[in-house]
Coordinates of C-alpha atoms and ligand atoms in Angstrom, one line a residue:
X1 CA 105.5 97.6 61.4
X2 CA 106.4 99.9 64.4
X3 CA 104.7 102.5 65.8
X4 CA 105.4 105.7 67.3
X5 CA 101.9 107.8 67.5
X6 CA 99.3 106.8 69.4
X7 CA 96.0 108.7 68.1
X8 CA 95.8 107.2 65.1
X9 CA 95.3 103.6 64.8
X10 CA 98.5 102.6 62.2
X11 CA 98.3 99.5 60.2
X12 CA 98.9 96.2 62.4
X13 CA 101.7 94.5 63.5
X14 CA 102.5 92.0 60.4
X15 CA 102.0 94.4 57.9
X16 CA 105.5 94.9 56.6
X17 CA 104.5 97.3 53.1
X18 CA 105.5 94.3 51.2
X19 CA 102.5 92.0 50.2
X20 CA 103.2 89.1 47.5
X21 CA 100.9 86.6 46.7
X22 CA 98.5 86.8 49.4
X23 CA 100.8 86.8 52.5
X24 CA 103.1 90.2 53.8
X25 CA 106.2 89.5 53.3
X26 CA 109.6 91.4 55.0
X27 CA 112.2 92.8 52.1
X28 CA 114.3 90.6 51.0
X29 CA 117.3 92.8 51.8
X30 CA 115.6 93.5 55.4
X31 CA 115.7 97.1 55.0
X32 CA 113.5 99.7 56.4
X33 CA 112.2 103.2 56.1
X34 CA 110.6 106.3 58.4
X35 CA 107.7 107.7 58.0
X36 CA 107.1 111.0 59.1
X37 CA 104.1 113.1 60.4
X38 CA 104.7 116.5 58.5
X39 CA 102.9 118.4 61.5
X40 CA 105.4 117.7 63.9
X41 CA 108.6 116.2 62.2
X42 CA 107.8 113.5 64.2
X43 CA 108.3 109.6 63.6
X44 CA 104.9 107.9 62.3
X45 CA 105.7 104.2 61.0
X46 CA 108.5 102.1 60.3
X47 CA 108.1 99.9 57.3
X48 CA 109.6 97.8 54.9
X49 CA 111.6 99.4 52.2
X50 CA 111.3 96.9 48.8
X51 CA 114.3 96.4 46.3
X52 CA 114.4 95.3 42.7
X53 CA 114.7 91.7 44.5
X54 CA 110.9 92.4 46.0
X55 CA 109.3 93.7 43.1
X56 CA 110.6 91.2 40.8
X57 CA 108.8 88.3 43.2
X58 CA 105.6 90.6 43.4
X59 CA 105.6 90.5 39.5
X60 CA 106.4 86.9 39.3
X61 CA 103.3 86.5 41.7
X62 CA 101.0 88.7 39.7
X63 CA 102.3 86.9 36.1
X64 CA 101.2 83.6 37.7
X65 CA 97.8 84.5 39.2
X66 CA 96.8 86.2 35.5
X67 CA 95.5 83.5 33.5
X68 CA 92.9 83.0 36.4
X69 CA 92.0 86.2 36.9
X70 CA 91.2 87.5 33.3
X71 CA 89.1 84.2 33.2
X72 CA 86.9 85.2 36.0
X73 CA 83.6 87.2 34.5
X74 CA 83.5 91.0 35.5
X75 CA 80.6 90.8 37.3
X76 CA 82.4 88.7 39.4
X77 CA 85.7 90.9 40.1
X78 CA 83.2 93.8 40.3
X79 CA 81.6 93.1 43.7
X80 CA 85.3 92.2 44.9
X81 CA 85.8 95.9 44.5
X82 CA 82.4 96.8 45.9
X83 CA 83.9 94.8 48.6
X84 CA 86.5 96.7 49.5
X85 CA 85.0 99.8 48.7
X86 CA 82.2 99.0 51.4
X87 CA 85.0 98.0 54.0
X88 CA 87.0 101.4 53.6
X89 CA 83.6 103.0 54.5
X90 CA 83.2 100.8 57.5
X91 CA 86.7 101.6 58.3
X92 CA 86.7 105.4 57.2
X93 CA 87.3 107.6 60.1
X94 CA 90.3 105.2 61.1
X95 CA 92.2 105.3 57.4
X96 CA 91.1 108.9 57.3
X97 CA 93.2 109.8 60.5
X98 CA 96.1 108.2 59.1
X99 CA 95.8 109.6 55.9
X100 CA 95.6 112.8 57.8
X101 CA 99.0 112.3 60.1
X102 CA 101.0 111.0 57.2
X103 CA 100.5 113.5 54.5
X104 CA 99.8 116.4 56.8
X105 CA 96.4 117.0 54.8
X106 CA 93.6 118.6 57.3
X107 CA 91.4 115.9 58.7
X108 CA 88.1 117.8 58.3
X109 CA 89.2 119.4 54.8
X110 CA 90.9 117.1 53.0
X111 CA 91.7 113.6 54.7
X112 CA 88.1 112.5 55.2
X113 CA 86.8 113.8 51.6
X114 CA 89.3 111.6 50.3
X115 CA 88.7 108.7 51.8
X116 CA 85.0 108.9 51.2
X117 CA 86.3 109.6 47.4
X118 CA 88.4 106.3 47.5
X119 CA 85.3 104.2 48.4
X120 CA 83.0 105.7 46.2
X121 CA 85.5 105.2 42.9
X122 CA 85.7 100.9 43.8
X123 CA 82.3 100.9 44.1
X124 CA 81.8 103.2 40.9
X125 CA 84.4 100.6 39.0
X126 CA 82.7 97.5 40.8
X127 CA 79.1 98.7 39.5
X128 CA 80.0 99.2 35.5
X129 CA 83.0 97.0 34.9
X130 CA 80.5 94.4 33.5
X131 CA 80.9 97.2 30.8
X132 CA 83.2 95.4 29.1
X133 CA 82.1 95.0 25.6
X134 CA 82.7 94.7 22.4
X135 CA 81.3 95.3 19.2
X136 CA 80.4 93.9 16.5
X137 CA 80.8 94.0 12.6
X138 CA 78.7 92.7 9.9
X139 CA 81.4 91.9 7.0
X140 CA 78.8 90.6 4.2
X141 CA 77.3 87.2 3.3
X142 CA 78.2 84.7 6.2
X143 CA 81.1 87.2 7.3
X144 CA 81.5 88.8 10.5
X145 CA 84.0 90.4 13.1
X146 CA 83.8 90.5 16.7
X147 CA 86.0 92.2 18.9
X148 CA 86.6 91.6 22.7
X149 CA 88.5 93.5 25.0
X150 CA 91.3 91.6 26.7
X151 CA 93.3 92.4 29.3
X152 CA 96.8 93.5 28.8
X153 CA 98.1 91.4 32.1
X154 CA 100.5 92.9 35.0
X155 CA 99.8 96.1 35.8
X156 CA 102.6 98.1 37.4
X157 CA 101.1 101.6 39.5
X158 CA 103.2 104.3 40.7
X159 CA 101.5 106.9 43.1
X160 CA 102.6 110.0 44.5
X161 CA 101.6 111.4 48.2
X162 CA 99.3 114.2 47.7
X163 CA 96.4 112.0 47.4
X164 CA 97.5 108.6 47.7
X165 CA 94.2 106.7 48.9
X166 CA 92.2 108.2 46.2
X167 CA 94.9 107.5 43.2
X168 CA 95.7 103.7 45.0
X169 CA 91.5 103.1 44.8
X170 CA 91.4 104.7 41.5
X171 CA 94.1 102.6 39.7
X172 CA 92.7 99.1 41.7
X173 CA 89.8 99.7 40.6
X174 CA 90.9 100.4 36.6
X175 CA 93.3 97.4 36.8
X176 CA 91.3 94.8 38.6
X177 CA 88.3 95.6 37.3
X178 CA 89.7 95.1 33.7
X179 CA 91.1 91.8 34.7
X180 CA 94.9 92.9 35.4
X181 CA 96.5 91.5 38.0
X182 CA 98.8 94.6 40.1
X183 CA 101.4 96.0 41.7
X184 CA 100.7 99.1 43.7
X185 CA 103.9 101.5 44.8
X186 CA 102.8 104.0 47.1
X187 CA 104.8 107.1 47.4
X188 CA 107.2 106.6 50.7
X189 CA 106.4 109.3 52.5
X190 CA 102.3 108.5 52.5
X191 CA 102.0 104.6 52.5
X192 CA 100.8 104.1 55.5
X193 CA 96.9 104.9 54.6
X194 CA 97.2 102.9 50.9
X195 CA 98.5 100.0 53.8
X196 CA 95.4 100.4 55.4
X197 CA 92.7 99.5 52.5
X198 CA 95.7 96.5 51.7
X199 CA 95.1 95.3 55.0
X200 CA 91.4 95.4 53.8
X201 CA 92.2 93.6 50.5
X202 CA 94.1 90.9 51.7
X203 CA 91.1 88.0 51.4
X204 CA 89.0 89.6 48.9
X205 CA 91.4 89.4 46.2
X206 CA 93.0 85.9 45.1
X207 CA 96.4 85.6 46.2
X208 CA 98.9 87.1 43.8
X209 CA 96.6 89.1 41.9
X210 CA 97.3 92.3 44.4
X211 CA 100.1 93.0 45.3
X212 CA 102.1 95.9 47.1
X213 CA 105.2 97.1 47.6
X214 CA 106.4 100.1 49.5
X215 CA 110.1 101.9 48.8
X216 CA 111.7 104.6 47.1
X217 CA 111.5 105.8 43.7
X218 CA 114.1 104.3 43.0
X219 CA 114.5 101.2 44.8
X220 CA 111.2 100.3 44.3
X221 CA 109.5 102.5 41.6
X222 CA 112.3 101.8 38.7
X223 CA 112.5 98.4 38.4
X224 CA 109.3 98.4 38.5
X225 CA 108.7 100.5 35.2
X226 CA 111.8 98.8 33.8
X227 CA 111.1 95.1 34.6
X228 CA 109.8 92.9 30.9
X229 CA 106.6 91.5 32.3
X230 CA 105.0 94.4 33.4
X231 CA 102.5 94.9 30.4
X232 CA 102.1 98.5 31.6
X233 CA 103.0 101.3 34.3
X234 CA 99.9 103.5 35.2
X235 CA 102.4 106.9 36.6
X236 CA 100.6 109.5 38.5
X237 CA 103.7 112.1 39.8
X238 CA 105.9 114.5 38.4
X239 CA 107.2 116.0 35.1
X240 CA 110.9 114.3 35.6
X241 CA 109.5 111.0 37.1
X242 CA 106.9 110.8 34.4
X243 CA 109.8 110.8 31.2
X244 CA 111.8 108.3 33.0
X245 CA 108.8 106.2 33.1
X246 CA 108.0 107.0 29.6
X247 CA 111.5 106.2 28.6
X248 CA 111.4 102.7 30.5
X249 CA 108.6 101.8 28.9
X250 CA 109.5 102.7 25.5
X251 CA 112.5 100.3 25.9
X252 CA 110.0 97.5 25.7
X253 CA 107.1 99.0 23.6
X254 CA 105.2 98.8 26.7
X255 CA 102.2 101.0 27.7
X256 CA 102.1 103.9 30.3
X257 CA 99.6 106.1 31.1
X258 CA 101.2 109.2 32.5
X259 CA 99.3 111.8 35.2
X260 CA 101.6 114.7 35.5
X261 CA 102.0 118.1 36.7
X262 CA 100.1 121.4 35.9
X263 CA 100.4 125.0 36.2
X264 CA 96.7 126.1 35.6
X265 CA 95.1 129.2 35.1
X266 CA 92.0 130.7 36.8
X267 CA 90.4 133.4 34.7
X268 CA 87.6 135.5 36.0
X269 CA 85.3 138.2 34.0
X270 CA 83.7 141.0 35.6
X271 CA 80.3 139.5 35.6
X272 CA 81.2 137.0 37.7
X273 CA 81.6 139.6 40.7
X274 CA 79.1 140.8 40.5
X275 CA 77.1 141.6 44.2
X276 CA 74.5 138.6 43.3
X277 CA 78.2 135.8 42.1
X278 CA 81.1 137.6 43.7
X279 CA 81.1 135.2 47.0
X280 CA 80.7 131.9 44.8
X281 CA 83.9 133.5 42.4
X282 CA 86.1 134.1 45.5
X283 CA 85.4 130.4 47.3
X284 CA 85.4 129.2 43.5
X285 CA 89.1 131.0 43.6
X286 CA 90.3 129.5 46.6
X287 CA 88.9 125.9 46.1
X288 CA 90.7 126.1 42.7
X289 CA 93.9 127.1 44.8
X290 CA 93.5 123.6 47.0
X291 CA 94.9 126.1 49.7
X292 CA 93.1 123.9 52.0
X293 CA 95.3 121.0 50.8
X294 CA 98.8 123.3 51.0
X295 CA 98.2 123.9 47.5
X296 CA 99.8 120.5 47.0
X297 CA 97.2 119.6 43.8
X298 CA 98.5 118.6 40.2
X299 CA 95.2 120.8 39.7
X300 CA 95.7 123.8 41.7
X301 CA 94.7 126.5 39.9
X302 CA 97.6 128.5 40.8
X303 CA 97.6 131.2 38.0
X304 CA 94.8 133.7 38.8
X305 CA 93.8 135.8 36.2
X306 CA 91.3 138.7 37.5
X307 CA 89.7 141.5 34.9
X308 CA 91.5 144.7 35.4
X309 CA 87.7 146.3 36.3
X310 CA 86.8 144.0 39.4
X311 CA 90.4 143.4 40.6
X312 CA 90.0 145.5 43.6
X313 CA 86.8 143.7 44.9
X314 CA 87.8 140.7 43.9
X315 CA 91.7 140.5 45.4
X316 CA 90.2 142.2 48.7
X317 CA 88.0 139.6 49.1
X318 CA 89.9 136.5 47.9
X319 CA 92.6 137.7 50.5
X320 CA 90.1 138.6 53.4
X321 CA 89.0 134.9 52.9
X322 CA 92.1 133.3 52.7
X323 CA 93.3 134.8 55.9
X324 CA 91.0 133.5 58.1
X325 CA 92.0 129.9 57.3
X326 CA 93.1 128.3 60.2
X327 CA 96.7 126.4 59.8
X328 CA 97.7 123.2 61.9
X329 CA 97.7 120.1 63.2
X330 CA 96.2 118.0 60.4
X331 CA 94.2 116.0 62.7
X332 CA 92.5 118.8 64.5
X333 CA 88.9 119.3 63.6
X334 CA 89.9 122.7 63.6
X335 CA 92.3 122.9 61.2
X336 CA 91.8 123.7 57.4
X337 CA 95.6 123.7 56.2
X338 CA 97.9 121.2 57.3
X339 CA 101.3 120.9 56.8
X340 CA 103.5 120.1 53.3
X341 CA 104.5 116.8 53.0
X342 CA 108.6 116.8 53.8
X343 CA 111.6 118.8 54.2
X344 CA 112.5 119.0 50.6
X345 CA 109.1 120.3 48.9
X346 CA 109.2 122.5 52.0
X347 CA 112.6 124.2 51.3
X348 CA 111.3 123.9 47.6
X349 CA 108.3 126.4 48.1
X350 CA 110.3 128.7 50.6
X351 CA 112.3 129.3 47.7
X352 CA 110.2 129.5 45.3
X353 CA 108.3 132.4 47.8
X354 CA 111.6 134.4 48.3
X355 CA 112.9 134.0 44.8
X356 CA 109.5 135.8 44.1
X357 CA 110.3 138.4 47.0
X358 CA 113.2 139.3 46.4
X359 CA 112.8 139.7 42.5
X360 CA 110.1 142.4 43.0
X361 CA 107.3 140.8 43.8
X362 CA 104.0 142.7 45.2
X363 CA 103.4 140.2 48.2
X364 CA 99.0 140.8 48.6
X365 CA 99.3 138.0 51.9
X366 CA 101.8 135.8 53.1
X367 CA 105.3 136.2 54.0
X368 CA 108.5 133.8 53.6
X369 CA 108.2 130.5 55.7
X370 CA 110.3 129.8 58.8
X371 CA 113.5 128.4 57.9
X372 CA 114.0 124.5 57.3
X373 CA 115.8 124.8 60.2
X374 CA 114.3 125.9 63.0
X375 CA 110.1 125.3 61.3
X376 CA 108.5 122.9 64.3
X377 CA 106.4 121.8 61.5
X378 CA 106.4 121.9 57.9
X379 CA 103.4 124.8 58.0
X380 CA 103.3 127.2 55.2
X381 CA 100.8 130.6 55.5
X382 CA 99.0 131.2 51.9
X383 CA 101.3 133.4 49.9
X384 CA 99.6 135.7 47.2
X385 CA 102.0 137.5 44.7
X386 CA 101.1 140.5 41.8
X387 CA 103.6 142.8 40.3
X388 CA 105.5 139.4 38.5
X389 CA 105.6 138.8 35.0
X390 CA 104.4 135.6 33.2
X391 CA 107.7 134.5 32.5
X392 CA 108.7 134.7 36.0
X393 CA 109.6 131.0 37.6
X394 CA 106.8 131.3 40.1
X395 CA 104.4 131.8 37.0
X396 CA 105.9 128.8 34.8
X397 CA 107.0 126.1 37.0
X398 CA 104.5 123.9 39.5
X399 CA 105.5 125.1 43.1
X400 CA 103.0 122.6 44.7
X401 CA 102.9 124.8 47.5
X402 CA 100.2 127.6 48.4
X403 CA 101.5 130.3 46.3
X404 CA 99.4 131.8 44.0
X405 CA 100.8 134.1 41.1
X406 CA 97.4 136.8 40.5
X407 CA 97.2 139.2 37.7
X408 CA 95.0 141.8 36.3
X409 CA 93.8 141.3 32.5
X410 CA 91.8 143.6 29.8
X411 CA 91.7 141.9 26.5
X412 CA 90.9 138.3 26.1
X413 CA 93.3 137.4 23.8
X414 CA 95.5 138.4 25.9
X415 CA 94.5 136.4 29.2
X416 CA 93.9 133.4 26.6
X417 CA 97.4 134.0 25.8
X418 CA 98.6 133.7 29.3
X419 CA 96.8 130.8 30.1
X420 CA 98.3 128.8 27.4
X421 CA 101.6 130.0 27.8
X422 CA 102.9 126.9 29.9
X423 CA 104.2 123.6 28.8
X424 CA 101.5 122.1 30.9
X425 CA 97.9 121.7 30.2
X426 CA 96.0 119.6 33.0
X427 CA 93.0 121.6 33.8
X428 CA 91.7 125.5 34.0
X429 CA 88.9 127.5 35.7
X430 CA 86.7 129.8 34.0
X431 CA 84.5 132.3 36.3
X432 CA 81.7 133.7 34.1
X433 CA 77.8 133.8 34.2
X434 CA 77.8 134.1 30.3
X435 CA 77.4 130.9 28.6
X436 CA 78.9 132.0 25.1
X437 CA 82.2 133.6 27.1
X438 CA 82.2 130.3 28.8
X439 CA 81.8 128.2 25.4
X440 CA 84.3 130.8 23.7
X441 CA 87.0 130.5 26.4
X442 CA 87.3 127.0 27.5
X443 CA 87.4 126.4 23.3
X444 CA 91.0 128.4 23.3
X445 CA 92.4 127.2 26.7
X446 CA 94.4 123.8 26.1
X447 CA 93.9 121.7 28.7
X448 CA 92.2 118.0 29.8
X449 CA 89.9 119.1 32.2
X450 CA 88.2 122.6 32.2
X451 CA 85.4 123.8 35.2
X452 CA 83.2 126.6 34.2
X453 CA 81.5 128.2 38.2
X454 CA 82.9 125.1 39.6
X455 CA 86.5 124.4 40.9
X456 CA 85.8 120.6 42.8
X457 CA 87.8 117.7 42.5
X458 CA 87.2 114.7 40.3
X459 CA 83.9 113.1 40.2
X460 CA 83.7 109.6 39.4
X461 CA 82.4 108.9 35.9
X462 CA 84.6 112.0 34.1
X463 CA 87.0 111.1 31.9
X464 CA 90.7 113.0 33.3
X465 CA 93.8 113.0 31.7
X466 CA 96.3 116.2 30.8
X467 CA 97.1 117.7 27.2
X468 CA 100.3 119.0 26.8
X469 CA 103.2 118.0 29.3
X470 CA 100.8 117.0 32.0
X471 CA 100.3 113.6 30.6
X472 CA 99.3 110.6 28.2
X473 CA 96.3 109.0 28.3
X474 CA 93.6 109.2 30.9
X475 CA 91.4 107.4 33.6
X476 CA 89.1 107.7 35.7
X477 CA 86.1 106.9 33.7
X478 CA 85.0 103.9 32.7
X479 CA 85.4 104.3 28.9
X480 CA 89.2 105.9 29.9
X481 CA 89.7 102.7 32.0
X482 CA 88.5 100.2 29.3
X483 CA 90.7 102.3 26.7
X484 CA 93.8 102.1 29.0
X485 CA 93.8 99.0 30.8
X486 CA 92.7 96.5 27.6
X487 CA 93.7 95.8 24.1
X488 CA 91.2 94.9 21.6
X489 CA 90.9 91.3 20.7
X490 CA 89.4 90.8 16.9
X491 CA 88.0 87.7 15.6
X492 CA 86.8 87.2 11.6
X493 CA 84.5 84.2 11.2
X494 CA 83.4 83.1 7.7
X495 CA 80.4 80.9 8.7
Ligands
NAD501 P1 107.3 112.0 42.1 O1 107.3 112.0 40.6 O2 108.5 112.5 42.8 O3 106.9 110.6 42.7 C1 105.8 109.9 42.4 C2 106.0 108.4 42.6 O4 107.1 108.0 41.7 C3 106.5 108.0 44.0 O5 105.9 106.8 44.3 C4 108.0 107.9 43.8 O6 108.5 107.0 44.7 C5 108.0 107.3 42.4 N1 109.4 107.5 41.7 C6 110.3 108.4 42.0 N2 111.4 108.2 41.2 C7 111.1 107.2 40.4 C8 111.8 106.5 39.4 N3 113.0 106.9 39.0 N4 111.2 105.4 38.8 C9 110.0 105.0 39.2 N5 109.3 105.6 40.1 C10 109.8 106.7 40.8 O7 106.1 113.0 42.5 P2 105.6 113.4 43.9 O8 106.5 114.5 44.4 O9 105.4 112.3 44.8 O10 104.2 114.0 43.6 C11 104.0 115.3 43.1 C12 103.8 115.4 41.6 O11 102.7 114.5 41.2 C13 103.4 116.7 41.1 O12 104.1 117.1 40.0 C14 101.9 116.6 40.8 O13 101.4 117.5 39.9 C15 101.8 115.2 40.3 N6 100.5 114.7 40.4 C16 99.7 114.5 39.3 C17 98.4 114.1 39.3 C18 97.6 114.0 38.1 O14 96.5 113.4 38.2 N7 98.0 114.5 36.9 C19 97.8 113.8 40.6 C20 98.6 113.9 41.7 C21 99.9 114.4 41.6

């Protein structure tokens, strides 16, 4: 690897992005790619940029060092991951500042949260893996079943780069713990942090049974998803990525889990401003936003949906607030919005913004962002649009920016109209103090994951997954892991 930034402490020399069986390897083609620090449009890394050649020795690797690995008991693979999850916290503020300069996600907001996250899920995995059971089945007279859960073998993961160390500890700690062996792609413009906790990994894990390889979707990612002994691709990233995958897989009757986009609604009643709630409802509203993280969230709760009789309080507030967040330099304790990832999803949500503008759009804060051109850094100010109907672009597609499309609503039905009214369904917010409106509404809103007075990330434990277009399958918690990283194994005995 070579450097170009010295205030953040980049993986070390040696580590190419390409580790097979234990050792880091350079592409077999030789070829390399950039990474970027959003902030500045500056030069971060250089690393190695994998080809079908790469991946097909990583899988080769990971097919050999299986029958081993699945052998070994859970307990055993279990404190591996408490392991690493105990070195990443040793190690936290360093992967944290490159997590920070990589994806251009605020230091003190985002970047550290996640890497606390990313410990805490291995060591959540490496606690309750020994949770793999089986049951069973009393058949009559000296006949019985037993099932076992087996693992389904190489494990191919995709990841995008909004939160890459989080999703990279997350699907290790699914696929080793179930007794996988893997082959992590990071995204390739946030690899560098993911390189980090490999670093970390390289003698805990038996040679061959982790393995990583960094390069383009393309390059890299499809064959990957397309290669015959990759018993199944865990995708986390977009809509159009996500059927390709889906379409690979099929081609083999493989498995895929799919983690895709969202467009989710925020809905707030009038008693949840009141003068006692309205301050929680308005941070509740902005947290659901992820303005903080450039509104770059598969769960960003980018629809807001405010009753028509506490829209004024409500919208003067929520844009009061969201003014006085400071935008930056990512790695500036200061900072609480960073920068958007690249070039392309920053021309994306410009024009997204001006599309919205110039179709009529009531802009509440925000204007349209500095040109591509001449930006210094790829620093988007919150944008918050009214006046736009729901079958506007900016109100149906996933801008994965900070924009957020706000509304005022009278009639439930209506609102519960709204919120469904997107081929996505990953999560929803609900702002009410009144249990039975809570219990009503989060009945008739179709998504995975619903937050009633709460609008947090993940927590370990919680079973995540989207309805709809925003996925197949979930993770996260044990149960989802056990469900999507094993097959059941029966066995009939006649004693
Ligand atoms: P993306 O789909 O462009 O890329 C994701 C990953 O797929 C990257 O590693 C990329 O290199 C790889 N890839 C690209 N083309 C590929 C191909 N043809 N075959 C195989 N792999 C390929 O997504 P992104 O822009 O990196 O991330 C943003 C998207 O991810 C958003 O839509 C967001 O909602 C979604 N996301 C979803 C969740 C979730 O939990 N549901 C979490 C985070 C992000």
């Amino acid at each position: 690897m070579s450097t170009a930034n010295n205030s953040v402490v980049l993986p070390a020399a040696g580590i190419t992005g390409l580790f097979v069986n234990g050792e880091w390897r350079t592409p077999a083609n030789g070829k390399t790619m950039v990474v970027e620090n959003p902030c500045f449009r500056s030069p971060l890394a250089t690393i190695g940029a994998s080809d079908k050649d790469d991946v097909d020795s990583a899988v080769a690797a990971a097919k050999a060092s299986f029958p081993a690995w699945r052998r070994l008991a859970a307990r055993a693979r279990g404190a591996m991951l408490i392991e690493l999850g105990n070195r990443i916290t040793a190690h936290q503020e360093e992967i944290a500042r490159v997590l920070a300069a990589e994806t251009g996600n605020a230091l003190r907001t985002q970047s550290r949260p996640e890497t606390q996250s990313a410990a805490e899920v291995l060591r959540y995995y490496g606690g309750t893996i020994a949770e793999q059971k089986g049951e069973t089945l009393p058949l009559g007279p000296g006949l019985f079943s037993y099932t076992t859960r087996e693992p389904l073998g190489v494990v191919g993961a995709i990841i995008p780069w909004n939160s890459p160390l989080v999703l990279a500890a997350v699907k290790i700690g699914m696929a080793l713990g179930t007794g996988n062996t893997l082959i992590l792609k990071p995204a390739e413009d946030a690899p560098l942090a993911v390189l980090k906790i490999a670093e970390l990994a390289a003698d805990i894990f038996p040679a061959g049974v982790f393995n990583i390889v960094t390069g383009s979707g393309i390059e890299a990612g499809a064959p990957l998803s397309t290669n015959e002994d990759v018993a199944k691709v865990s995708f986390t990233g977009s809509l159009e990525v996500g059927k390709l995958i889906a379409h690979a897989v099929a081609d083999r009757i493989g498995r895929a889990t799919l983690e895709l986009g969202g467009k989710s609604p925020c809905i707030v009643y009038p008693d949840a401003a009141t003068p006692e709630h309205i301050d929680a409802t308005v941070n509740g509203i902005i947290a659901a936003m992820r303005f903080a993280r450039q509104g770059q969230s598969c769960t960003a709760g980018s629809r807001l949906y405010v009753h028509k009789s506490v829209w004024d309080e409500v919208m003067t507030r929520v844009v009061g607030k969201v003014r006085e967040l400071r935008i930056g330099d990512a790695l500036d304790e200061n900072t609480d919005i960073g920068a958007i990832i690249n070039i392309e999803r920053y021309t994306e949500v410009r024009n997204f913004i001006k599309e919205a503008i110039d179709s009529g759009a009531e802009v509440l804060t925000g204007s349209v962002p500095a040109s591509p051109e001449t930006a210094k850094g790829f620093y988007p100010e919150p944008v918050i649009v009214t006046g736009v109907d729901n079958s506007w672009r900016v109100c149906k597609e996933e801008v994965f920016g900070p924009v957020l499309v706000a509304l005022p609503w009278e009639k439930e039905e209506e609102v519960i109209q709204w919120a469904n009214d997107t081929v996505y369904g990953l999560a929803a917010y609900v702002f009410t103090n009144d249990l039975t409106t809570a219990l009503r509404v989060t009945e008739q809103i179709d998504a995975g994951w619903l937050q009633v007075n709460r609008a947090g990330g993940q927590i370990p434990g919680m079973s995540y997954g989207g309805a709809k277009r925003s996925g197949i399958g979930a993770e996260y918690s044990i149960e989802s892991a056990l469900e999507s990283y094993t097959s059941r194994k029966s066995v009939t005995i006649n004693v």
